[in-house]
Short mmCIF file of C-alpha atoms and ligand atoms in Angstrom, two decimals:
data_model
loop_
_atom_site.label_atom_id
_atom_site.label_comp_id
_atom_site.label_asym_id
_atom_site.label_seq_id
_atom_site.Cartn_x
_atom_site.Cartn_y
_atom_site.Cartn_z
CA MET A 1 -0.65 12.51 -9.75
CA LEU A 2 -3.15 9.72 -9.19
CA ASN A 3 -5.19 9.53 -5.98
CA LEU A 4 -7.27 6.35 -5.78
CA ILE A 5 -9.55 4.64 -3.26
CA LEU A 6 -10.40 0.94 -3.37
CA LEU A 7 -13.82 0.32 -1.88
CA GLY A 8 -15.62 -3.01 -1.54
CA PRO A 9 -16.56 -5.65 1.01
CA PRO A 10 -14.11 -7.96 2.81
CA GLY A 11 -12.84 -10.46 0.25
CA ALA A 12 -13.74 -8.38 -2.83
CA GLY A 13 -10.09 -8.46 -3.92
CA LYS A 14 -8.95 -4.98 -2.84
CA GLY A 15 -5.56 -6.18 -1.59
CA THR A 16 -5.05 -8.48 -4.57
CA GLN A 17 -5.70 -5.68 -7.08
CA ALA A 18 -3.77 -3.12 -5.02
CA VAL A 19 -0.53 -5.05 -5.43
CA LYS A 20 -0.89 -4.93 -9.22
CA LEU A 21 -2.08 -1.31 -9.33
CA LYS A 22 0.73 0.04 -7.18
CA ASP A 23 3.30 -1.50 -9.54
CA LYS A 24 1.56 -0.31 -12.69
CA TYR A 25 1.10 3.29 -11.53
CA ASN A 26 4.07 3.43 -9.17
CA ILE A 27 2.10 4.79 -6.21
CA PRO A 28 2.18 3.62 -2.57
CA HIS A 29 -0.43 1.09 -1.41
CA ILE A 30 -1.91 2.24 1.89
CA SER A 31 -3.96 -0.41 3.69
CA THR A 32 -5.15 0.56 7.17
CA GLY A 33 -5.72 -3.16 7.82
CA ASP A 34 -2.04 -3.87 6.98
CA ILE A 35 -0.91 -1.01 9.24
CA PHE A 36 -2.89 -2.51 12.12
CA ARG A 37 -1.61 -6.05 11.45
CA LYS A 38 1.98 -4.76 11.46
CA ASN A 39 1.36 -3.07 14.80
CA ILE A 40 -0.19 -6.24 16.23
CA LYS A 41 2.86 -8.21 15.15
CA GLU A 42 5.17 -5.67 16.78
CA GLY A 43 3.09 -5.62 19.97
CA THR A 44 2.56 -1.83 20.00
CA GLU A 45 -0.20 -0.08 22.01
CA LEU A 46 -1.97 0.68 18.74
CA GLY A 47 -1.78 -3.00 17.80
CA LYS A 48 -3.27 -4.08 21.13
CA LYS A 49 -6.14 -1.63 20.75
CA ALA A 50 -6.84 -2.55 17.10
CA LYS A 51 -6.76 -6.30 17.80
CA GLU A 52 -9.71 -6.06 20.20
CA TYR A 53 -11.89 -4.88 17.33
CA MET A 54 -10.37 -6.77 14.41
CA ASP A 55 -10.73 -10.18 16.04
CA LYS A 56 -14.47 -9.57 16.36
CA GLY A 57 -14.78 -8.19 12.84
CA GLU A 58 -15.74 -4.76 14.16
CA LEU A 59 -14.31 -1.49 12.89
CA VAL A 60 -11.48 0.13 14.82
CA PRO A 61 -12.92 3.43 16.20
CA ASP A 62 -12.79 6.45 13.89
CA GLU A 63 -10.74 8.51 16.34
CA VAL A 64 -7.98 5.90 16.15
CA VAL A 65 -8.05 5.26 12.38
CA ILE A 66 -8.40 8.78 11.01
CA GLY A 67 -5.24 10.22 12.58
CA ILE A 68 -3.20 7.28 11.36
CA ALA A 69 -4.50 7.37 7.80
CA ILE A 70 -4.10 11.14 7.42
CA ALA A 71 -0.59 11.04 8.91
CA ARG A 72 0.32 8.36 6.36
CA LEU A 73 -1.02 10.54 3.52
CA ARG A 74 1.22 13.39 4.68
CA GLU A 75 4.36 11.29 4.16
CA GLY A 76 6.60 12.27 1.26
CA ASP A 77 6.01 9.20 -0.91
CA CYS A 78 2.33 10.17 -1.32
CA GLY A 79 3.28 13.37 -3.15
CA GLY A 80 2.85 11.69 -6.55
CA GLY A 81 -0.38 9.94 -5.67
CA PHE A 82 -1.54 6.99 -3.57
CA LEU A 83 -3.85 3.98 -3.47
CA LEU A 84 -6.03 3.75 -0.36
CA ASP A 85 -7.26 0.22 0.48
CA GLY A 86 -9.79 -0.08 3.31
CA PHE A 87 -9.94 3.63 4.15
CA PRO A 88 -12.34 5.44 4.37
CA ARG A 89 -14.80 2.94 5.84
CA THR A 90 -17.35 5.23 7.50
CA VAL A 91 -18.99 8.47 6.42
CA HIS A 92 -17.09 10.27 9.18
CA GLN A 93 -13.77 8.94 7.83
CA ALA A 94 -14.74 10.08 4.33
CA ASP A 95 -15.62 13.57 5.59
CA GLU A 96 -12.29 13.85 7.39
CA LEU A 97 -10.49 12.73 4.22
CA SER A 98 -12.28 15.47 2.22
CA ARG A 99 -11.27 17.96 4.89
CA HIS A 100 -7.66 16.86 4.53
CA PHE A 101 -7.85 17.63 0.80
CA GLU A 102 -9.45 21.02 1.46
CA ASP A 103 -6.37 21.78 3.59
CA THR A 104 -3.82 20.44 1.13
CA GLY A 105 -5.48 21.26 -2.19
CA GLY A 106 -5.60 17.67 -3.50
CA LYS A 107 -8.55 15.53 -4.54
CA ILE A 108 -9.64 11.92 -5.03
CA ASP A 109 -9.44 11.10 -8.74
CA LEU A 110 -11.40 7.85 -8.62
CA VAL A 111 -13.15 5.58 -6.15
CA ILE A 112 -13.09 1.98 -7.39
CA ASP A 113 -15.98 -0.04 -5.94
CA ILE A 114 -15.34 -3.77 -6.41
CA VAL A 115 -18.65 -5.66 -6.35
CA VAL A 116 -18.87 -9.32 -5.19
CA GLY A 117 -21.85 -11.21 -3.68
CA LYS A 118 -21.91 -12.62 -0.14
CA ASP A 119 -21.54 -16.36 -0.86
CA GLU A 120 -18.46 -15.76 -2.98
CA LEU A 121 -16.96 -13.48 -0.29
CA VAL A 122 -17.33 -16.19 2.33
CA ARG A 123 -15.81 -18.78 -0.01
CA ARG A 124 -12.84 -16.53 -0.74
CA LEU A 125 -12.07 -15.50 2.82
CA SER A 126 -12.35 -18.96 4.31
CA GLY A 127 -9.71 -20.22 1.82
CA ARG A 128 -7.42 -17.19 1.81
CA ARG A 129 -3.73 -17.54 2.64
CA VAL A 130 -1.32 -14.59 2.97
CA CYS A 131 2.47 -14.47 2.79
CA LYS A 132 4.11 -13.52 6.10
CA SER A 133 7.02 -11.81 4.36
CA CYS A 134 5.65 -9.94 1.32
CA GLY A 135 1.86 -9.94 1.85
CA ALA A 136 1.02 -11.72 -1.43
CA THR A 137 -2.46 -13.28 -1.31
CA TYR A 138 -3.51 -16.80 -2.34
CA HIS A 139 -6.58 -19.02 -2.14
CA VAL A 140 -6.27 -22.70 -1.28
CA THR A 141 -8.36 -23.82 -4.24
CA GLY A 142 -8.94 -20.71 -6.41
CA MET A 143 -5.39 -19.33 -6.55
CA PRO A 144 -3.08 -21.84 -4.87
CA SER A 145 0.65 -21.26 -4.48
CA LYS A 146 2.84 -23.64 -6.50
CA VAL A 147 4.20 -25.26 -3.35
CA ASP A 148 1.69 -25.73 -0.51
CA GLY A 149 2.24 -23.14 2.25
CA VAL A 150 5.08 -21.35 0.42
CA CYS A 151 4.89 -17.97 -1.36
CA ASP A 152 5.58 -18.05 -5.13
CA GLU A 153 6.96 -14.51 -5.05
CA CYS A 154 9.45 -14.66 -2.19
CA GLY A 155 9.47 -18.17 -0.69
CA GLY A 156 7.90 -16.83 2.54
CA GLU A 157 5.56 -18.82 4.75
CA LEU A 158 1.80 -18.58 4.12
CA PHE A 159 -0.64 -18.14 7.00
CA GLN A 160 -4.38 -17.73 7.61
CA ARG A 161 -5.57 -14.37 9.02
CA THR A 162 -7.12 -14.68 12.51
CA ASP A 163 -10.20 -12.75 11.30
CA ASP A 164 -10.86 -15.23 8.46
CA THR A 165 -12.93 -17.59 10.63
CA GLU A 166 -16.51 -18.24 9.48
CA GLU A 167 -18.10 -16.32 12.37
CA THR A 168 -15.87 -13.26 12.07
CA VAL A 169 -16.26 -13.22 8.27
CA SER A 170 -20.08 -13.00 8.57
CA ASN A 171 -19.78 -10.15 11.01
CA ARG A 172 -17.29 -8.28 8.80
CA ILE A 173 -19.73 -8.49 5.88
CA GLU A 174 -22.56 -7.29 8.14
CA VAL A 175 -20.43 -4.38 9.41
CA TYR A 176 -19.54 -3.52 5.81
CA ASN A 177 -23.21 -3.40 4.80
CA GLN A 178 -24.14 -1.17 7.71
CA GLN A 179 -21.18 1.17 8.04
CA THR A 180 -19.22 1.20 4.77
CA LYS A 181 -21.77 0.61 2.00
CA PRO A 182 -23.27 4.10 2.54
CA LEU A 183 -20.01 5.40 1.03
CA VAL A 184 -21.12 4.09 -2.38
CA GLU A 185 -23.93 6.65 -2.41
CA TYR A 186 -21.65 9.23 -0.80
CA TYR A 187 -19.19 9.06 -3.71
CA GLU A 188 -21.98 8.71 -6.28
CA LYS A 189 -23.14 12.15 -5.15
CA LYS A 190 -19.61 13.42 -5.70
CA GLY A 191 -19.58 11.74 -9.11
CA ASN A 192 -16.16 10.10 -8.90
CA ILE A 193 -16.97 6.39 -8.40
CA VAL A 194 -16.94 3.41 -10.78
CA HIS A 195 -18.41 -0.04 -10.06
CA ILE A 196 -16.35 -3.02 -11.16
CA ASP A 197 -17.62 -6.62 -11.30
CA GLY A 198 -15.15 -8.41 -9.02
CA THR A 199 -16.09 -11.94 -10.14
CA THR A 200 -14.66 -12.00 -13.68
CA GLY A 201 -11.20 -13.33 -12.77
CA LEU A 202 -8.13 -11.54 -11.50
CA GLU A 203 -6.78 -10.28 -14.84
CA ASN A 204 -10.18 -9.15 -16.15
CA VAL A 205 -10.89 -7.25 -12.95
CA PHE A 206 -7.47 -5.60 -13.23
CA SER A 207 -8.05 -4.67 -16.86
CA ASP A 208 -11.52 -3.21 -16.07
CA ILE A 209 -9.99 -1.11 -13.30
CA THR A 210 -7.13 0.24 -15.42
CA LYS A 211 -9.56 1.10 -18.23
CA SER A 212 -11.64 3.14 -15.78
CA ILE A 213 -8.56 4.92 -14.44
CA GLU A 214 -7.38 5.78 -17.93
CA ALA A 215 -10.85 6.68 -19.32
P1 LIG B 1 -8.78 -5.10 6.01
O1 LIG B 1 -7.44 -5.67 6.14
O2 LIG B 1 -8.96 -3.90 5.18
O3 LIG B 1 -9.73 -6.26 5.54
P2 LIG B 1 -11.12 -6.27 4.72
O4 LIG B 1 -11.70 -5.00 4.28
O5 LIG B 1 -11.98 -7.11 5.56
O6 LIG B 1 -10.76 -6.84 3.37
P3 LIG B 1 -9.89 -8.07 3.10
O7 LIG B 1 -8.46 -7.71 3.22
O8 LIG B 1 -10.38 -9.23 3.91
O9 LIG B 1 -10.31 -8.38 1.58
P4 LIG B 1 -9.71 -7.83 0.22
O10 LIG B 1 -10.79 -7.09 -0.48
O11 LIG B 1 -8.41 -7.16 0.41
O12 LIG B 1 -9.52 -9.22 -0.54
P5 LIG B 1 -8.20 -10.00 -1.00
O13 LIG B 1 -7.58 -9.28 -2.14
O14 LIG B 1 -7.34 -10.36 0.14
O15 LIG B 1 -9.35 -4.77 7.45
C1 LIG B 1 -9.26 -5.70 8.50
C2 LIG B 1 -9.82 -5.11 9.78
O16 LIG B 1 -9.05 -3.94 10.15
C3 LIG B 1 -11.25 -4.59 9.70
O17 LIG B 1 -12.18 -5.63 9.95
C4 LIG B 1 -11.24 -3.53 10.80
O18 LIG B 1 -11.35 -4.13 12.08
C5 LIG B 1 -9.86 -2.92 10.69
N1 LIG B 1 -9.83 -1.76 9.80
C6 LIG B 1 -9.09 -1.63 8.65
N2 LIG B 1 -9.31 -0.43 8.09
C7 LIG B 1 -10.20 0.23 8.89
C8 LIG B 1 -10.85 1.51 8.83
N3 LIG B 1 -10.60 2.36 7.81
N4 LIG B 1 -11.70 1.82 9.83
C9 LIG B 1 -11.93 0.98 10.85
N5 LIG B 1 -11.38 -0.25 10.95
C10 LIG B 1 -10.52 -0.62 9.99
O19 LIG B 1 -8.87 -11.33 -1.61
C11 LIG B 1 -9.61 -12.23 -0.80
C12 LIG B 1 -9.49 -13.67 -1.35
O20 LIG B 1 -10.11 -13.74 -2.62
C13 LIG B 1 -8.06 -14.18 -1.56
O21 LIG B 1 -7.97 -15.53 -1.19
C14 LIG B 1 -7.80 -13.98 -3.06
O22 LIG B 1 -6.89 -14.91 -3.55
C15 LIG B 1 -9.20 -14.20 -3.63
N6 LIG B 1 -9.46 -13.39 -4.84
C16 LIG B 1 -9.11 -12.09 -5.05
N7 LIG B 1 -9.50 -11.66 -6.27
C17 LIG B 1 -10.15 -12.73 -6.84
C18 LIG B 1 -10.80 -12.90 -8.11
N8 LIG B 1 -10.88 -11.92 -9.03
N9 LIG B 1 -11.35 -14.12 -8.37
C19 LIG B 1 -11.28 -15.12 -7.46
N10 LIG B 1 -10.68 -15.02 -6.25
C20 LIG B 1 -10.12 -13.82 -5.94
MG1 LIG B 2 -7.18 -6.65 2.09
ZN1 LIG B 3 5.88 -13.62 -0.26
#
């Protein structure tokens, strides 16, 4: 049983590390951002609602996100553990998550806070490309795919997220600082958080995270 949370600003590398961690520990990767993007693609009511906020770089309201995240955690594949990416993102979300564990008797084993400075975040997000089919993440200069626009893993088409424009990126970082960063202190008080330097290269970051999990 391994219950993990990936915390960190937009572009810190949460999604990139999550793909490696879910394979290593064989636990489901739960990204609220991915759930919303899937709903947008399918044109659902939830997708329409989420898109209004995501395109501006604002958070989707707590009353929408919390129910979805908790419902996902109740699914059978989370019985052996899970990796949350991008949830919780507000103190209220974190309180509701704790309440869920009070009800079910589980706990968060480790909160992994990936630390990266603002200039690097902007550089990463403005060059990010994502695979339409499998979700693998690339960077046009930092981590390019072998063939331009084509996923190395599955041959799928690469695209740029609509919230990776310069203006939206700045707002997402601002929103992170105001609404999500307080969670660092929140989990410090609980004593189950580690801080990982997110700028040491993909494999080093991964190795630092796995060492913390296994410590
Ligand atoms: P979400 O999808 O969660 O996006 P985010 O938090 O903004 O984070 P990103 O996915 O942009 O960054 P990441 O840390 O995953 O970085 P990545 O690995 O891709 O949320 C999107 C929106 O949905 C929110 O704005 C909000 O509206 C809504 N939402 C979602 N959850 C919500 C919630 N709980 N409450 C309310 N609203 C919610 O990497 C980025 C780039 O860097 C890539 O190009 C990658 O190749 C590169 N890179 C990664 N690692 C490294 C490295 N070590 N060295 C160099 N480059 C690297
Ligand atoms: Mg992500
Ligand atoms: Zn792919």
